[in-house]
């Protein structure tokens, strides 16, 4: 939507893209956009969007709405809110809410802008009390209960859909 993509080079898109793709995709279980997360800084929705999607999916499952859940967030350059939010419970829905209803609910209740994601998970304030990016790179993006995006503080919001 912004027009030409002018700023492209190692100065603007650097890192070890492609590194640890299987780790970043839950050991190959979950689809991934194609780039490694550990090579991106937290302002890139490739990385921060993964954290938001993980958080939402975990809270949907913890709320008892499904046994499994994948949340897909699609962003466009220059557009703060996602252009698409898709919840797929892979046929394991346990409550009355369908995947489409969950998708609409997430879009309505969660701002999902890069700023909201950064603030929600403190991505600009890593520290020993929450997470360190070096640990995330070494242990993987998900699955560590200390990470703020692994918290289940949205369960009550989703239980309203039961």
CSV table of C-alpha atoms in Angstrom, one decimal:
chain,number,residue,atom,x,y,z
A,1,UNK,CA,0.0,0.0,0.0
A,2,UNK,CA,3.0,2.4,0.4
A,3,UNK,CA,4.0,2.2,-3.3
A,4,UNK,CA,7.6,1.4,-4.3
A,5,UNK,CA,9.9,-0.5,-2.0
A,6,UNK,CA,13.0,1.6,-2.2
A,7,UNK,CA,15.0,0.9,0.9
A,8,UNK,CA,16.2,-2.6,0.4
A,9,UNK,CA,19.7,-3.8,1.1
A,10,UNK,CA,21.7,-5.3,3.9
A,11,UNK,CA,21.3,-1.9,5.7
A,12,UNK,CA,17.5,-2.3,5.8
A,13,UNK,CA,16.9,-6.0,5.9
A,14,UNK,CA,19.8,-7.7,7.6
A,15,UNK,CA,20.2,-10.6,9.9
A,16,UNK,CA,20.5,-14.3,9.6
A,17,UNK,CA,17.2,-14.8,7.7
A,18,UNK,CA,16.5,-18.5,7.3
A,19,UNK,CA,18.2,-19.5,10.5
A,20,UNK,CA,16.3,-21.9,12.7
A,21,UNK,CA,13.1,-22.0,10.6
A,22,UNK,CA,12.1,-25.3,12.2
A,23,UNK,CA,12.6,-24.0,15.7
A,24,UNK,CA,10.6,-20.9,14.9
A,25,UNK,CA,7.8,-22.9,13.5
A,26,UNK,CA,7.2,-25.1,16.6
A,27,UNK,CA,9.4,-27.9,15.2
A,28,UNK,CA,7.6,-27.8,11.8
A,29,UNK,CA,4.1,-28.0,13.4
A,30,UNK,CA,2.9,-24.6,12.6
A,31,UNK,CA,3.0,-22.7,9.3
A,32,UNK,CA,5.5,-19.8,9.1
A,33,UNK,CA,5.8,-16.9,6.8
A,34,UNK,CA,9.2,-17.9,5.4
A,35,UNK,CA,11.7,-15.9,7.5
A,36,UNK,CA,13.4,-16.8,10.7
A,37,UNK,CA,12.1,-14.9,13.7
A,38,UNK,CA,15.4,-14.7,15.6
A,39,UNK,CA,16.9,-12.5,12.8
A,40,UNK,CA,14.2,-9.9,13.1
A,41,UNK,CA,14.0,-7.1,15.6
A,42,UNK,CA,10.9,-6.7,17.7
A,43,UNK,CA,9.5,-3.9,15.6
A,44,UNK,CA,9.0,-6.3,12.6
A,45,UNK,CA,5.6,-7.9,12.6
A,46,UNK,CA,7.3,-11.1,11.4
A,47,UNK,CA,8.5,-11.5,14.9
A,48,UNK,CA,6.1,-9.5,17.1
A,49,UNK,CA,3.1,-10.8,15.2
A,50,UNK,CA,4.2,-14.4,15.9
A,51,UNK,CA,4.1,-13.5,19.6
A,52,UNK,CA,0.6,-11.9,19.4
A,53,UNK,CA,-0.7,-14.9,17.4
A,54,UNK,CA,0.8,-17.4,19.9
A,55,UNK,CA,-0.7,-15.5,22.8
A,56,UNK,CA,-4.2,-15.4,21.3
A,57,UNK,CA,-4.1,-19.1,20.3
A,58,UNK,CA,-2.9,-20.2,23.8
A,59,UNK,CA,-5.6,-18.2,25.4
A,60,UNK,CA,-8.3,-19.6,23.1
A,61,UNK,CA,-7.2,-23.2,24.0
A,62,UNK,CA,-6.9,-22.4,27.7
A,63,UNK,CA,-10.4,-20.9,27.7
A,64,UNK,CA,-11.7,-24.2,26.6
A,65,UNK,CA,-12.9,-23.1,23.2
A,66,UNK,CA,-10.7,-25.6,21.3
A,67,UNK,CA,-8.2,-28.3,21.7
A,68,UNK,CA,-5.8,-26.8,19.1
A,69,UNK,CA,-5.6,-23.4,17.5
A,70,UNK,CA,-3.6,-21.5,14.9
A,71,UNK,CA,-3.9,-17.8,14.6
A,72,UNK,CA,-2.8,-16.1,11.4
A,73,UNK,CA,-2.1,-12.4,11.3
A,74,UNK,CA,-1.5,-10.7,7.9
A,75,UNK,CA,0.1,-7.3,7.8
A,76,UNK,CA,0.8,-4.8,4.9
A,77,UNK,CA,3.7,-2.4,4.9
A,78,UNK,CA,2.5,1.0,6.2
A,79,UNK,CA,-0.8,-0.3,7.7
A,80,UNK,CA,-0.7,-0.6,11.5
A,81,UNK,CA,-3.6,-3.0,12.0
A,82,UNK,CA,-3.6,-6.5,10.4
A,83,UNK,CA,-5.3,-6.7,7.0
A,84,UNK,CA,-6.5,-10.2,8.0
A,85,UNK,CA,-7.0,-12.2,11.2
A,86,UNK,CA,-7.8,-15.8,10.8
A,87,UNK,CA,-8.4,-18.3,13.6
A,88,UNK,CA,-8.3,-22.0,12.7
A,89,UNK,CA,-9.1,-24.5,15.4
A,90,UNK,CA,-8.6,-27.4,13.0
A,91,UNK,CA,-12.0,-28.8,13.8
A,92,UNK,CA,-11.4,-29.1,17.5
A,93,UNK,CA,-13.8,-26.3,18.6
A,94,UNK,CA,-15.3,-27.1,22.0
A,95,UNK,CA,-17.6,-24.1,22.5
A,96,UNK,CA,-20.3,-22.5,20.5
A,97,UNK,CA,-17.8,-20.1,18.7
A,98,UNK,CA,-16.9,-21.0,15.2
A,99,UNK,CA,-13.5,-20.2,13.6
A,100,UNK,CA,-15.1,-17.2,11.8
A,101,UNK,CA,-16.7,-15.9,15.1
A,102,UNK,CA,-13.3,-16.3,16.9
A,103,UNK,CA,-11.6,-14.4,14.1
A,104,UNK,CA,-14.1,-11.5,14.3
A,105,UNK,CA,-13.8,-11.5,18.1
A,106,UNK,CA,-10.0,-11.3,18.0
A,107,UNK,CA,-10.1,-8.5,15.4
A,108,UNK,CA,-12.6,-6.6,17.6
A,109,UNK,CA,-11.0,-7.1,21.0
A,110,UNK,CA,-7.3,-6.9,20.3
A,111,UNK,CA,-5.7,-3.9,18.6
A,112,UNK,CA,-2.8,-6.0,17.2
A,113,UNK,CA,-0.9,-3.0,16.0
A,114,UNK,CA,2.9,-3.2,16.3
A,115,UNK,CA,2.8,-0.6,19.1
A,116,UNK,CA,0.2,-2.6,21.0
A,117,UNK,CA,2.2,-5.8,20.7
A,118,UNK,CA,5.4,-4.1,21.8
A,119,UNK,CA,3.7,-2.6,24.8
A,120,UNK,CA,1.7,-5.7,25.7
A,121,UNK,CA,4.7,-8.0,25.9
A,122,UNK,CA,7.4,-5.4,26.8
A,123,UNK,CA,9.4,-6.2,23.7
A,124,UNK,CA,11.3,-3.0,24.0
A,125,UNK,CA,12.2,-3.8,27.7
A,126,UNK,CA,13.8,-7.2,27.8
A,127,UNK,CA,15.4,-8.1,31.1
A,128,UNK,CA,16.2,-10.9,33.5
A,129,UNK,CA,12.7,-10.6,35.1
A,130,UNK,CA,10.9,-11.4,31.9
A,131,UNK,CA,13.0,-12.6,28.9
A,132,UNK,CA,16.3,-11.9,27.1
A,133,UNK,CA,16.5,-12.0,23.3
A,134,UNK,CA,19.7,-14.1,23.6
A,135,UNK,CA,17.7,-16.8,25.5
A,136,UNK,CA,14.8,-16.6,23.0
A,137,UNK,CA,17.3,-17.1,20.1
A,138,UNK,CA,18.9,-20.0,22.0
A,139,UNK,CA,15.7,-21.8,23.3
A,140,UNK,CA,13.2,-20.9,20.6
A,141,UNK,CA,10.4,-18.3,20.2
A,142,UNK,CA,7.7,-20.2,22.2
A,143,UNK,CA,7.2,-22.8,24.9
A,144,UNK,CA,8.9,-21.0,27.8
A,145,UNK,CA,6.4,-20.0,30.4
A,146,UNK,CA,8.6,-17.0,31.4
A,147,UNK,CA,8.0,-15.3,28.1
A,148,UNK,CA,5.2,-12.7,28.3
A,149,UNK,CA,3.5,-13.9,25.1
A,150,UNK,CA,3.1,-17.3,26.8
A,151,UNK,CA,0.9,-15.8,29.6
A,152,UNK,CA,-2.8,-16.8,29.9
A,153,UNK,CA,-4.1,-13.5,31.1
A,154,UNK,CA,-6.7,-13.3,28.3
A,155,UNK,CA,-8.6,-16.5,29.2
A,156,UNK,CA,-11.5,-14.7,30.9
A,157,UNK,CA,-12.1,-12.5,27.8
A,158,UNK,CA,-12.4,-15.6,25.6
A,159,UNK,CA,-14.6,-17.4,28.1
A,160,UNK,CA,-17.3,-14.9,27.4
A,161,UNK,CA,-17.7,-16.8,24.1
A,162,UNK,CA,-18.6,-20.1,25.7
